[in-house]
Amino acid sequence: AQEVMEDQLYGLDVDLDTLRFSVPEDLLFNPGETSLKPGSEKYLAKLGKIIASYKGYVRVEGHVDERAEAPSKMGNQFEFSLTRAVQVMKFLVQKDFIQEERILPVGSGARRPYTAGTSPEGRRKNRRIEFTLTAERPL
């Protein structure tokens, strides 16, 4: 996955039951936007090929940093991060990389930071889409 994504993934965590990794916000979305940005399809298609070969379930979780403000049309950070996760899910389903019943979008807002958000780089890493591949149906 790391090689296919040109070393853009981080937070790679592998155990017997799950594979978890994060994709930075700026590969998929412009700041403050919920629509996939032009060029993001290239990265999502690469991820889609990995996901298509996996027979389990996928959780797509949107995250923002604690300073992020949801656009005025969004109610809050949770809705904003969920909308982004849904956009990623829709792409993967519409391009036939995964069936809809095997993927779960989740919005976590700033609730689960990857790292301390005390620096610009820390805040950047907290703004992410996290993928969890698991044999068990995600909650």
Coordinates of C-alpha atoms in Angstrom, one line a residue:
A1 CA 0.0 0.0 0.0
Q2 CA 2.8 2.5 0.9
E3 CA 4.6 1.8 -2.3
V4 CA 1.5 2.1 -4.5
M5 CA 0.6 5.4 -2.8
E6 CA 4.1 6.9 -3.5
D7 CA 5.0 7.0 0.2
Q8 CA 2.1 9.3 1.1
L9 CA 0.5 7.0 3.7
Y10 CA 1.2 7.2 7.4
G11 CA 0.0 5.6 10.6
L12 CA 0.4 2.2 9.1
D13 CA -0.7 -0.4 11.7
V14 CA -0.9 -4.1 10.8
D15 CA -1.9 -6.9 13.0
L16 CA -3.6 -10.3 12.5
D17 CA -7.1 -8.8 12.2
T18 CA -6.6 -5.4 10.7
L19 CA -4.7 -3.1 8.4
R20 CA -5.0 0.6 9.2
F21 CA -3.4 3.5 7.4
S22 CA -4.1 7.2 6.8
V23 CA -4.1 9.4 3.7
P24 CA -3.4 13.1 4.2
E25 CA -6.2 15.5 3.5
D26 CA -4.3 17.4 0.8
L27 CA -4.2 14.3 -1.5
L28 CA -7.9 14.1 -1.6
F29 CA -9.5 17.5 -0.6
N30 CA -8.8 21.2 -0.8
P31 CA -8.9 22.8 2.7
G32 CA -12.5 23.4 3.9
E33 CA -14.0 21.5 1.0
T34 CA -16.0 18.3 1.0
S35 CA -15.8 17.5 -2.7
L36 CA -12.9 15.4 -4.0
K37 CA -10.3 17.7 -5.5
P38 CA -9.2 17.2 -9.1
G39 CA -6.4 14.6 -9.3
S40 CA -7.6 12.8 -6.2
E41 CA -9.0 10.1 -8.4
K42 CA -5.5 8.9 -9.2
Y43 CA -4.8 8.1 -5.5
L44 CA -8.2 6.7 -4.8
A45 CA -8.0 4.4 -7.8
K46 CA -4.7 3.1 -6.6
L47 CA -6.2 2.5 -3.1
G48 CA -9.3 1.0 -4.8
K49 CA -7.2 -1.7 -6.5
I50 CA -5.8 -2.7 -3.1
I51 CA -9.2 -2.7 -1.5
A52 CA -10.7 -4.6 -4.5
S53 CA -8.4 -7.5 -3.8
Y54 CA -9.4 -7.6 -0.1
K55 CA -12.4 -9.7 0.8
G56 CA -13.2 -8.2 4.2
Y57 CA -14.7 -4.9 5.3
V58 CA -13.4 -1.4 5.1
R59 CA -14.0 1.5 7.4
V60 CA -13.3 5.0 6.0
E61 CA -13.0 7.6 8.7
G62 CA -12.7 11.3 8.2
H63 CA -10.7 13.4 10.7
V64 CA -9.9 17.1 11.1
D65 CA -7.6 19.0 13.4
E66 CA -8.9 20.9 16.4
R67 CA -8.6 24.2 14.7
A68 CA -10.7 23.2 11.6
E69 CA -13.9 25.1 11.1
A70 CA -16.6 23.3 9.3
P71 CA -17.9 25.2 6.3
S72 CA -21.1 27.2 7.1
K73 CA -23.2 24.6 5.2
M74 CA -21.9 21.9 7.6
G75 CA -23.3 21.8 11.1
N76 CA -20.0 20.9 12.8
Q77 CA -16.7 19.1 12.5
F78 CA -18.3 15.7 12.7
E79 CA -20.7 16.3 9.8
F80 CA -17.8 17.8 7.8
S81 CA -15.5 14.8 8.4
L82 CA -18.4 12.4 7.7
T83 CA -19.2 14.1 4.4
R84 CA -15.6 13.6 3.3
A85 CA -15.7 9.9 4.3
V86 CA -18.9 9.5 2.3
Q87 CA -17.3 11.1 -0.7
V88 CA -14.4 8.6 -0.6
M89 CA -16.9 5.7 -0.1
K90 CA -19.0 6.9 -3.0
F91 CA -16.0 6.9 -5.3
L92 CA -14.9 3.4 -4.3
V93 CA -18.4 2.0 -4.7
Q94 CA -19.2 3.8 -7.9
K95 CA -15.9 2.6 -9.5
D96 CA -16.7 -1.0 -8.4
F97 CA -13.7 -1.3 -6.1
I98 CA -16.0 -2.5 -3.2
Q99 CA -19.7 -3.3 -2.6
E100 CA -21.5 -0.8 -0.5
E101 CA -22.4 -3.3 2.2
R102 CA -18.7 -3.9 2.9
I103 CA -17.7 -0.3 3.5
L104 CA -18.6 2.0 6.4
P105 CA -18.0 5.8 6.4
V106 CA -17.4 7.5 9.8
G107 CA -16.9 11.1 10.8
S108 CA -14.8 11.6 13.9
G109 CA -14.2 15.4 13.7
A110 CA -11.2 16.2 15.8
R111 CA -12.0 13.6 18.5
R112 CA -9.2 11.2 17.6
P113 CA -6.0 13.1 16.7
Y114 CA -3.1 11.2 15.2
T115 CA -0.6 13.4 16.9
A116 CA -0.4 16.6 19.0
G117 CA -1.8 19.5 17.0
T118 CA 0.8 21.9 18.4
S119 CA 2.6 22.4 15.1
P120 CA 1.5 22.9 11.5
E121 CA 2.9 19.4 10.6
G122 CA 1.0 17.9 13.6
R123 CA -2.3 19.6 12.5
R124 CA -1.6 18.4 8.9
K125 CA -1.3 14.8 10.0
N126 CA -4.6 15.1 12.0
R127 CA -6.4 16.2 8.9
R128 CA -6.8 12.8 7.2
I129 CA -8.9 10.0 5.9
E130 CA -8.1 6.8 7.8
F131 CA -8.8 3.4 6.2
T132 CA -9.2 0.3 8.3
L133 CA -9.4 -3.1 6.6
T134 CA -10.7 -5.9 8.7
A135 CA -12.2 -9.4 8.4
E136 CA -14.9 -8.4 11.0
R137 CA -17.8 -6.1 10.1
P138 CA -16.9 -2.7 11.5
L139 CA -19.1 -1.1 14.2

